[in-house]
Coordinates of C-alpha atoms in Angstrom, one line a residue:
X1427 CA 42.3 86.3 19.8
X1428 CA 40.7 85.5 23.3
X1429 CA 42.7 82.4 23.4
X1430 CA 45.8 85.0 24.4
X1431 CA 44.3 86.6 27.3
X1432 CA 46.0 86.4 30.6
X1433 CA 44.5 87.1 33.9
X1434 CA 47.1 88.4 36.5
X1435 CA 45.2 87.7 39.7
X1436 CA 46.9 90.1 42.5
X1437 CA 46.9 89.7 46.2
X1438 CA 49.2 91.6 48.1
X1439 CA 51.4 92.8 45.5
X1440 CA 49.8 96.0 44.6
X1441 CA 52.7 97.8 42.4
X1442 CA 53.9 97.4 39.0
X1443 CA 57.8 97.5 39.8
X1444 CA 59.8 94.7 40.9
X1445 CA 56.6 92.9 40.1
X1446 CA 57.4 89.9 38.6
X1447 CA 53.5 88.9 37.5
X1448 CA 53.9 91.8 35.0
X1449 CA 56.9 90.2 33.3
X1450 CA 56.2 87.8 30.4
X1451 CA 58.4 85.3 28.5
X1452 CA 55.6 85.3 25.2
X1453 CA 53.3 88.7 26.0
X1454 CA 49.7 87.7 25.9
X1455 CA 47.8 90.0 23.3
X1456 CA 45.5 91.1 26.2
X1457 CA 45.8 91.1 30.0
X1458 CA 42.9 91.4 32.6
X1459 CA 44.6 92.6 36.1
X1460 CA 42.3 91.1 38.6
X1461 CA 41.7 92.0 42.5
X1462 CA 39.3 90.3 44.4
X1463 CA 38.0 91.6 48.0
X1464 CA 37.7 88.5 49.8
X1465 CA 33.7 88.2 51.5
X1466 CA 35.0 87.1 54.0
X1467 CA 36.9 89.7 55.0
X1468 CA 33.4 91.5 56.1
X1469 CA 32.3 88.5 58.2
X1470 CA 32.7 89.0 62.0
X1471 CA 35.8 89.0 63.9
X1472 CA 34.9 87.2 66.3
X1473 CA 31.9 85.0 66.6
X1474 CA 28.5 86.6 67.8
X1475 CA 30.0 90.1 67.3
X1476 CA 29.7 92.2 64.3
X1477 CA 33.1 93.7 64.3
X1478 CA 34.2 92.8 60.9
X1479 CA 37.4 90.9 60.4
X1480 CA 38.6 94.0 58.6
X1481 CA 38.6 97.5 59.8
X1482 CA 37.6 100.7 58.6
X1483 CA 41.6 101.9 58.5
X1484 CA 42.9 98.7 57.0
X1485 CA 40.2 98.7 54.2
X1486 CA 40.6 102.2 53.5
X1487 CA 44.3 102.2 52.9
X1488 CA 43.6 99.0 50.8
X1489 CA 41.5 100.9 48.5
X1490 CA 43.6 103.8 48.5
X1491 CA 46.7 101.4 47.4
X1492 CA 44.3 99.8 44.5
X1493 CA 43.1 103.1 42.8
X1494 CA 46.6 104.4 42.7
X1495 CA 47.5 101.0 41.2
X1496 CA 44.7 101.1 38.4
X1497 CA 46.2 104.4 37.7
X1498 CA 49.4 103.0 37.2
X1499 CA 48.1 100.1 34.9
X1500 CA 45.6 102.8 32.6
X1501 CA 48.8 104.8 31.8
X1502 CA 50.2 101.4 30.6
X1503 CA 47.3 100.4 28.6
X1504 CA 45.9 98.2 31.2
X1505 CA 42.9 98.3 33.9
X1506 CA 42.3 97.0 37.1
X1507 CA 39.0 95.1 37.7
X1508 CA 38.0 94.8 41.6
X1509 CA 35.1 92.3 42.2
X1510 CA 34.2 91.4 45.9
X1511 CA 33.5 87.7 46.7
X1512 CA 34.9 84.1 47.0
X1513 CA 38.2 85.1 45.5
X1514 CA 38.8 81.1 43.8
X1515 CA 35.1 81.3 42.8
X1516 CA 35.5 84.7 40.5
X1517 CA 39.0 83.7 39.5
X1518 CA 37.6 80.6 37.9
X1519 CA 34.3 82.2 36.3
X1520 CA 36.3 84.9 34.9
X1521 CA 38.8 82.5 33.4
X1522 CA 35.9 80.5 32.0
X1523 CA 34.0 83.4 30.5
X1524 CA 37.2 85.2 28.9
X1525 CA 38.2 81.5 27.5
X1526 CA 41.9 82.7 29.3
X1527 CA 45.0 81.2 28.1
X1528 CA 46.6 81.6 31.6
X1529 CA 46.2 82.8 35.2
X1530 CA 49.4 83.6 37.0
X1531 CA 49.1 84.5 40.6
X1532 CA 52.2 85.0 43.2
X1533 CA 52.6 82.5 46.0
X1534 CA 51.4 83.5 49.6
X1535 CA 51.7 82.8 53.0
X1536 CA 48.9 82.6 54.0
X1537 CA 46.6 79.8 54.8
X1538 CA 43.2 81.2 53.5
X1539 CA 45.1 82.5 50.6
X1540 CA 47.0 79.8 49.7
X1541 CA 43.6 77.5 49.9
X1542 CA 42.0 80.3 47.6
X1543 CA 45.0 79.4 44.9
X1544 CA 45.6 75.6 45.1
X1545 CA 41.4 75.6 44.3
X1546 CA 42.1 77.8 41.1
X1547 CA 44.9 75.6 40.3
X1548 CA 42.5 72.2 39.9
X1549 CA 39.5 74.1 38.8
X1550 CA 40.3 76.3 36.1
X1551 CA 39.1 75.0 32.5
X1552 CA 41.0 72.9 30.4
X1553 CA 42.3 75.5 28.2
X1554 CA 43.6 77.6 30.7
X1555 CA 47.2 77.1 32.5
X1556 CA 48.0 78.1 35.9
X1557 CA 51.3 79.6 37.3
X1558 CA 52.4 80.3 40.5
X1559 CA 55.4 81.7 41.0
X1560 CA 57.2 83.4 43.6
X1561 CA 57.2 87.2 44.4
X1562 CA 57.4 89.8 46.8
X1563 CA 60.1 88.0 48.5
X1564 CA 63.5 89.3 49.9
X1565 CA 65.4 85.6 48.8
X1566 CA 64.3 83.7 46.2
X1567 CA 63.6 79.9 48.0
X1568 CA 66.2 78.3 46.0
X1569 CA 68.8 80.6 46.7
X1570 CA 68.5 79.4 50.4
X1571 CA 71.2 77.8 51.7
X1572 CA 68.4 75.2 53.7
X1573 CA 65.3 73.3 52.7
X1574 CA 62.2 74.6 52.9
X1575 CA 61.4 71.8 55.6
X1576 CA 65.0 72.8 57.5
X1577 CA 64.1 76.2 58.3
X1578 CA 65.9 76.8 61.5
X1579 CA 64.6 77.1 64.9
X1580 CA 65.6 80.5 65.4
X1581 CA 65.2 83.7 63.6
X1582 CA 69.2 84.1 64.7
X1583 CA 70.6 81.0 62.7
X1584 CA 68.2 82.0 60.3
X1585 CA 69.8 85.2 59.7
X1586 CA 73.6 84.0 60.3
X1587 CA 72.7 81.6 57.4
X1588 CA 71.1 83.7 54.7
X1589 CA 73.5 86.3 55.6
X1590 CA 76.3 83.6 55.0
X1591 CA 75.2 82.0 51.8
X1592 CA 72.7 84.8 50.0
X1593 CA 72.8 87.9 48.7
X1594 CA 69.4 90.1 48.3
X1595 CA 69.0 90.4 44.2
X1596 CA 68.0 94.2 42.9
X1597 CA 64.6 94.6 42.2
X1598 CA 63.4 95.3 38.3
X1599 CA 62.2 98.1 36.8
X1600 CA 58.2 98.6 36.1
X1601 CA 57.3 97.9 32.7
X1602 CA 56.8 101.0 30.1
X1603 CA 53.8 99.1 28.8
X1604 CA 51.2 96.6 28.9
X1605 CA 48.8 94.2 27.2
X1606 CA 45.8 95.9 26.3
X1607 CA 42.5 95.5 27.8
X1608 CA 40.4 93.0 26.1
X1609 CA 36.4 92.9 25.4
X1610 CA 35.9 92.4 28.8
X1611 CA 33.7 93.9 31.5
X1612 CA 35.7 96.9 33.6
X1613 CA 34.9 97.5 37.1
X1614 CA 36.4 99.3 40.2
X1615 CA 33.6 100.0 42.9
X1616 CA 33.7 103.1 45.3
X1617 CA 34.5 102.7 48.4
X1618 CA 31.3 103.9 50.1
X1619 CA 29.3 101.0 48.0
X1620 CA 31.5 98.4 49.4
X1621 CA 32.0 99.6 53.7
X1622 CA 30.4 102.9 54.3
X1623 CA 31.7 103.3 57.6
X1624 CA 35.5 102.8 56.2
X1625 CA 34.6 105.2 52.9
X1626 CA 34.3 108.0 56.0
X1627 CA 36.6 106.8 58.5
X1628 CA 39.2 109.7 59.0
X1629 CA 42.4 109.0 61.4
X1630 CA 43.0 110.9 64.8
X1631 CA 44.9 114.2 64.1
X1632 CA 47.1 113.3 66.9
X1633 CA 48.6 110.4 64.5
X1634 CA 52.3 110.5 63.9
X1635 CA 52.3 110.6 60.3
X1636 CA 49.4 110.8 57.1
X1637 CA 49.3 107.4 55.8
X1638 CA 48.5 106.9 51.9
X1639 CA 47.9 103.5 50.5
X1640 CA 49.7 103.3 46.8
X1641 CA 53.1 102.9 45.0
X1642 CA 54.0 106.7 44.8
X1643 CA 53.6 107.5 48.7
X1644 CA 55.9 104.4 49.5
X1645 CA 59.0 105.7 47.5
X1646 CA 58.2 109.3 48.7
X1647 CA 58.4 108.3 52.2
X1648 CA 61.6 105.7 52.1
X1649 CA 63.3 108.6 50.1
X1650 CA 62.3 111.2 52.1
X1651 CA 63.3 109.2 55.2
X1652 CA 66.9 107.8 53.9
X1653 CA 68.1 110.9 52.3
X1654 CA 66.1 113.7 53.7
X1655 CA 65.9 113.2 57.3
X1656 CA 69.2 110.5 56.9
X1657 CA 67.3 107.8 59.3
X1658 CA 69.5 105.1 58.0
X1659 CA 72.1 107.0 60.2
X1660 CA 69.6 106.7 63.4
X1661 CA 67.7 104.4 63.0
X1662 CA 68.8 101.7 65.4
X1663 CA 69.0 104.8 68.4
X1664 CA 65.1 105.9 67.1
X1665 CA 63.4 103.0 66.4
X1666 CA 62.2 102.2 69.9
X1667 CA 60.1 106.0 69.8
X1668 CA 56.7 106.3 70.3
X1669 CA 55.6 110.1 69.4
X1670 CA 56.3 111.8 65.6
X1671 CA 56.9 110.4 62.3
X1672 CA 60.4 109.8 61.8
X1673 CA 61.7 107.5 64.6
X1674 CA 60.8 104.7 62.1
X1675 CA 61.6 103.7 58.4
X1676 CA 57.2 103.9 58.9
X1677 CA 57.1 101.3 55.5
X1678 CA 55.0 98.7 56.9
X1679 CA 51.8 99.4 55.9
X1680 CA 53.3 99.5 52.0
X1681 CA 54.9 96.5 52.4
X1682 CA 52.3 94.4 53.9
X1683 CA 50.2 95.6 50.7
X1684 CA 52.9 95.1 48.3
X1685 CA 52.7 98.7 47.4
X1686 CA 56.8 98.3 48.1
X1687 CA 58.8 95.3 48.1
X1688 CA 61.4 94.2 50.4
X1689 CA 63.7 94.2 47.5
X1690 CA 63.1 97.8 46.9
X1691 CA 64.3 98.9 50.3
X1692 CA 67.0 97.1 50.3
X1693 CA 68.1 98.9 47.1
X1694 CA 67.5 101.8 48.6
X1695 CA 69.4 101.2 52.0
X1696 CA 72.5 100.1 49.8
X1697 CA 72.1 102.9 48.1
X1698 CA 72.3 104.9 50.7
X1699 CA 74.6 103.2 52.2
X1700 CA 77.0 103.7 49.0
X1701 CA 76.8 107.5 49.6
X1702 CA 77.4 107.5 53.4
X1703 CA 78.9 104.6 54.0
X1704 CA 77.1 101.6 56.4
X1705 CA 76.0 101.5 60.1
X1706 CA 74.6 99.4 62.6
X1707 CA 71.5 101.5 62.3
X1708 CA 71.9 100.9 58.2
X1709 CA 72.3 97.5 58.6
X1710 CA 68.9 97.2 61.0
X1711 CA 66.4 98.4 58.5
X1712 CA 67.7 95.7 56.6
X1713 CA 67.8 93.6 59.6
X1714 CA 64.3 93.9 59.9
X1715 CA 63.4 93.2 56.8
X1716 CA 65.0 89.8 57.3
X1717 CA 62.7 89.2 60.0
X1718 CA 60.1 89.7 57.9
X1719 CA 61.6 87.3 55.3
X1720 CA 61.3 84.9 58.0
X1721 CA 58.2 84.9 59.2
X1722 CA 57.2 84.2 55.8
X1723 CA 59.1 80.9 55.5
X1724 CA 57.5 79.7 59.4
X1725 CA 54.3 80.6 58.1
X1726 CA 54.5 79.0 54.9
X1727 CA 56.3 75.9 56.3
X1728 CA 53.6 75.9 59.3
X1729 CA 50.5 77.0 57.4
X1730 CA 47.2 76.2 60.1
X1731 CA 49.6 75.7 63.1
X1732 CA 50.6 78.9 63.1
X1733 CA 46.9 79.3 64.5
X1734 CA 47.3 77.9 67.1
X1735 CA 45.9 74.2 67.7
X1736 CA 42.4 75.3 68.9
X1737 CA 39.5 77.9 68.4
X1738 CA 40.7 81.2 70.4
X1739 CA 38.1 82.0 73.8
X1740 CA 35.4 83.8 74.2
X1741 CA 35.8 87.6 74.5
X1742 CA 35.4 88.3 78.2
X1743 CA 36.1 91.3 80.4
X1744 CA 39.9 91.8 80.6
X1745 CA 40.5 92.1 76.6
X1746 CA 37.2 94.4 75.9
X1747 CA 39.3 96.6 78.5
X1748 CA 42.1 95.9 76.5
X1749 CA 41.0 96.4 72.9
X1750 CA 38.9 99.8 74.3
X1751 CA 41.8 101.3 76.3
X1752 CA 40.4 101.0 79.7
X1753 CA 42.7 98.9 81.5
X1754 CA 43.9 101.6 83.6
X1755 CA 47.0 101.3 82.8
X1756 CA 48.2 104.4 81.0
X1757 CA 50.8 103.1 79.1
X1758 CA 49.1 100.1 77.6
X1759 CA 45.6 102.5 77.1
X1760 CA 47.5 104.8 75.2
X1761 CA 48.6 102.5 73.0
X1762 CA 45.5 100.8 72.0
X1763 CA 43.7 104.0 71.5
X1764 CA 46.3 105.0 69.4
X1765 CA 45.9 101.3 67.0
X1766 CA 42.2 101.9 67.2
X1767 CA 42.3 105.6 65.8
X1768 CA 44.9 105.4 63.5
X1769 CA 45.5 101.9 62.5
X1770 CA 49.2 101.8 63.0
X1771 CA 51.5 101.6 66.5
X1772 CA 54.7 101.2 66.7
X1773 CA 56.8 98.1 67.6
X1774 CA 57.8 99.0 71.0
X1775 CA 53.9 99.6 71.9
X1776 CA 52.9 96.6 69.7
X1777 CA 55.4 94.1 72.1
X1778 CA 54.1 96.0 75.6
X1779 CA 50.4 95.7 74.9
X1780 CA 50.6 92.1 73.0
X1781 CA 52.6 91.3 76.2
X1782 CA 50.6 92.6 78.9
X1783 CA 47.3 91.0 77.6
X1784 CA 49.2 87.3 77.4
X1785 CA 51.1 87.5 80.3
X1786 CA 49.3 90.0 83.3
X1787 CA 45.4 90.1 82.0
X1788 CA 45.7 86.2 80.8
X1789 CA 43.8 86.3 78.0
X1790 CA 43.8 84.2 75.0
X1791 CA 46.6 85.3 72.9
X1792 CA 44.6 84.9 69.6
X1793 CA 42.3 87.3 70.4
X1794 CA 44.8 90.4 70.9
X1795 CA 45.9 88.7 67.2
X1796 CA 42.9 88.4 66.2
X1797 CA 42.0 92.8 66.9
X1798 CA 45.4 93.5 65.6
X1799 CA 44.2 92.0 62.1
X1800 CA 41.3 93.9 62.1
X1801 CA 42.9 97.2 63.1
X1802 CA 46.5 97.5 61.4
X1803 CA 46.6 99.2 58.3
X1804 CA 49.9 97.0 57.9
X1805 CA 48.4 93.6 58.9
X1806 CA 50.4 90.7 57.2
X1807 CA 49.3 87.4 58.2
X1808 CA 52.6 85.8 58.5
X1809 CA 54.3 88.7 60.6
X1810 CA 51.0 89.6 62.7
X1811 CA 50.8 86.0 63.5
X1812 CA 54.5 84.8 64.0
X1813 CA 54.9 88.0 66.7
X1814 CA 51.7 86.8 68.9
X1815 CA 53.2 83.5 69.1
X1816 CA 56.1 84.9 69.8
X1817 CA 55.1 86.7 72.6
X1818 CA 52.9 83.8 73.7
X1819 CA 56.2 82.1 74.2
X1820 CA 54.5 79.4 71.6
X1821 CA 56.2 80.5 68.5
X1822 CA 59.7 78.5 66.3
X1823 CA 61.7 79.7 68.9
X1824 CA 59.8 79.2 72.3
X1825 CA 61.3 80.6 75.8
X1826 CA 60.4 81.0 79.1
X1827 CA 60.6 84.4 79.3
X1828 CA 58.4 86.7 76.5
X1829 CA 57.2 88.9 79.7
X1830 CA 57.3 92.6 79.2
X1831 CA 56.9 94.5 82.4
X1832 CA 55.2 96.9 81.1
X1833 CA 55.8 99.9 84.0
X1834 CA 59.7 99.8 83.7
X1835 CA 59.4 99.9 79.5
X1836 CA 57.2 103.1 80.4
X1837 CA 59.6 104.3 82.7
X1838 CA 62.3 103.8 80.1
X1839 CA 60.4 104.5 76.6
X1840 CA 57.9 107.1 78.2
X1841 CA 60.4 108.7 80.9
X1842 CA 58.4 112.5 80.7
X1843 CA 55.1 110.7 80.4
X1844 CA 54.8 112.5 77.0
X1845 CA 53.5 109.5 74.7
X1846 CA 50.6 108.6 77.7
X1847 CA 49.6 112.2 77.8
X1848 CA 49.0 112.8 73.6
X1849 CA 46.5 110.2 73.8
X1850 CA 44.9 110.5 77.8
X1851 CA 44.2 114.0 78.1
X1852 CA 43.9 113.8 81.6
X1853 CA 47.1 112.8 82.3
X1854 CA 48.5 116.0 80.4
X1855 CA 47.5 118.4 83.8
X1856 CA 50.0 116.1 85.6
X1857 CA 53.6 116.5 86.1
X1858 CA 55.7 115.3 83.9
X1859 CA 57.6 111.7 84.9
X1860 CA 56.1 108.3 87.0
X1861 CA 52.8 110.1 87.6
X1862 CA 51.7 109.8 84.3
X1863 CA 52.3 106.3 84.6
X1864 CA 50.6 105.7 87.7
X1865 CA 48.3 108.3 88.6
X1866 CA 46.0 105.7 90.3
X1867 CA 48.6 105.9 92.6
X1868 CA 49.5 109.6 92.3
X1869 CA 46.3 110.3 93.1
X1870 CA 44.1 108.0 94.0
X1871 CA 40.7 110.3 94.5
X1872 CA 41.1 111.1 90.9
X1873 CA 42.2 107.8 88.8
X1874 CA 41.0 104.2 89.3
X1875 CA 43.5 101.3 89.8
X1876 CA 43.9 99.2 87.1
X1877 CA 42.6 96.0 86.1
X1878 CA 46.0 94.2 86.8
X1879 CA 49.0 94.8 89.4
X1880 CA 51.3 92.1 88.9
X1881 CA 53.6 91.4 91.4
X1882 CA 56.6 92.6 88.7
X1883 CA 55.3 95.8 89.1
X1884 CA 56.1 96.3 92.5
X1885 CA 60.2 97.4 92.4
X1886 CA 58.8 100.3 90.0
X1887 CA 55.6 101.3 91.8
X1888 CA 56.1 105.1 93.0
X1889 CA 55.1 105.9 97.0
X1890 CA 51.9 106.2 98.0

């Protein structure tokens, strides 16, 4: 009988629909779902700090997304065992003591993660087989019209290609059941065992919107926000907000756990779509999911490169200013209060701040990556990583010009100074407008100058 248990070793793929680990050509008698918290994950961020390399936020929705998942698997006849450690290591000991006929695992872009399988795959015992197969993914790699080595340049021929030659399959249907639980050891530890400080962590109640980790709250949210609030029909006018919860599709975090696949939402889009007809603000959601699509293929075709080609610098005055929010700077301040007390920001901040720490403070652009993964309850590797490099002007695609002045985008994003004032209350006893932005220069007896003013600044600088 233990010769026919399979191990389903999960990563960030957290759901049971459109999950294509849980589909089986011969069922196993018994199935072991398996999710291991990477150690590493606790070790510092950055060397000769103790910031972990994950944070409270992004833990916590993590282990929100699991125990809705073990739910899911117990009404299937299934479990979910959560171990902590050297995820190869317990893969391959568990394999060893269940005498397993098979591990499957879903590919990843990742380069820690991908080292983690490609060890399981040449150290597993003899009796046990290995598959790796590919999931989670918007196009399936053989339905691309390119080789995996000919990925284009550009996210733009990218997307005129795919567009061209490939059409996103539907996603499948969760299994009813599952394999049954062998005679094997069952184990999901609480949160407060494992990080104490994420197990209290609360967000700001000035955040946008409640966050859950799991499969349930992703569907309620893209339904509520295609059909109830109709977003598909704004959401190319919106999606530059920076205040409330519905100037975005607000997915990421789900997706970056797997909690939601990219197939799903495009399902849902088309079927929107089919009721209301399509939009340019329709077609962006999907849009941006192809973005997504290929910053998996760079990082997957680039794997350490996409690094950078040396060890990132030494934390030094300019980015603790920047990671605290105390630059000066209102707009960028906000922002990075707002990533540090909620774990989420949205786009338009993410580019501004990302932008004014490469380009006006200087700094090493793998550091401002480097806090991002610690703080974003939606941190994917291949996304997180692809954008800095983008905006380091080092990325597929490199230009000249990644530089956001960050003034005019507050000007234009912020115009009342409403975003800057939720998060500095200061600022909220000042008119509305330019003063908000600058109120070093507004009023000078009561507000520091910032760290930084660029020369690009000076067209959009309001009279002293």
């Amino acid at each position: 009988m233990n010769s026919m248990i399979n191990i389903v070793w999960l990563q960030d793929d957290l759901r049971i629909a459109d999950n294509p680990l849980f589909h089986f050509a011969v069922p196993p008698s018994h199935l072991v779902c398996l999710y291991v918290v990477d150690e590493q994950w606790f070790a510092p961020l950055i060397d000769g700090e103790l910031t972990p390399r994950i944070g409270p936020a992004r833990l916590r929705f993590l282990w929100q997304s699991l125990m809705e998942l073990r739910g899911e698997l117990l009404q299937r006849g299934s479990d979910l065992l959560v171990r902590i450690g050297k995820p190869s290591d317990v893969v391959i000991e568990l394999a060893d003591s269940l005498n397993a006929r098979q591990v499957r695992v879903a590919e990843h872009a990742g380069v820690e993660e991908s080292a983690h399988i490609q060890r399981v795959s040449q150290g597993l015992p003899s009796q046990t087989t290995f598959e790796c197969i590919e999931g989670g993914r918007l196009l399936a790699r053989q339905a691309l019209p390119f080789e995996r080595e000919a990925l284009p340049e550009s996210f733009s021929a990218f997307r005129r290609s795919v567009e061209q030659a490939c059409t996103v399959p539907s996603s499948r249907c969760a299994p009813i059941t599952l394999p049954p639980w062998p005679e094997a050891p069952r184990g999901f530890p609480p949160l407060k065992a494992v990080c104490e400080q994420s197990a209290t962590w609360q967000p700001d109640n000035r955040q946008g919107y409640m966050y859950r980790g799991g499969e349930s709250a992703a569907h309620a949210r893209l339904n509520d926000y295609l059909w109830r609030l109709r977003g598909a029909a704004t959401y190319k006018k919106t999606r530059n907000g920076l205040l409330g919860a519905n100037f975005s599709t607000r997915v990421s975090p789900w997706l970056a756990r797997g909690c939601l696949s990219a197939r799903q939402v495009n399902d849902a889009v088309k079927a929107w779509e089919a009721e209301y007809g399509s939009s340019e603000s329709s077609y962006w959601i999907t849009f941006e999911l192809l973005w997504r699509e290929y910053f998996i293929r760079a990082a997957e075709l680039e794997g350490p490169k996409m690094f950078g080609s040396r060890q990132p610098a030494k934390p030094c005055a300019a980015f603790n200013a920047w990671r605290n929010g105390t630059t000066g700077l209102p707009f960028v301040d906000a922002a990075m209060l707002e990533l540090r007390y909620t774990g989420w920001l949205s786009n338009r901040a993410r580019q501004n701040v990302a932008s004014f720490l490469v380009n006006d403070l200087k700094v090493d652009w793998r550091l401002g990556a480097l806090w991002f993964e610690h703080c974003l309850i939606d941190y994917d590797v291949a996304s997180n990583w692809g954008n800095w490099r983008y905006i380091a002007g080092i990325g597929r695609d490199p230009r000249q010009d990644r530089y956001f002045n960050v003034l005019k985008q507050a000007s234009h994003y912020d115009p009342k100074g409403l975003y800057v004032a939720h998060w500095l209350k200061p600022l909220a006893n000042l008119p509305y407008g330019s003063k908000r932005h600058q109120p070093w220069r507004a009023y000078p007896l009561a507000f520091e100058a910032p760290c930084v003013e660029p020369k690009q600044w000076e067209r959009w600088l309001i009279p002293l």
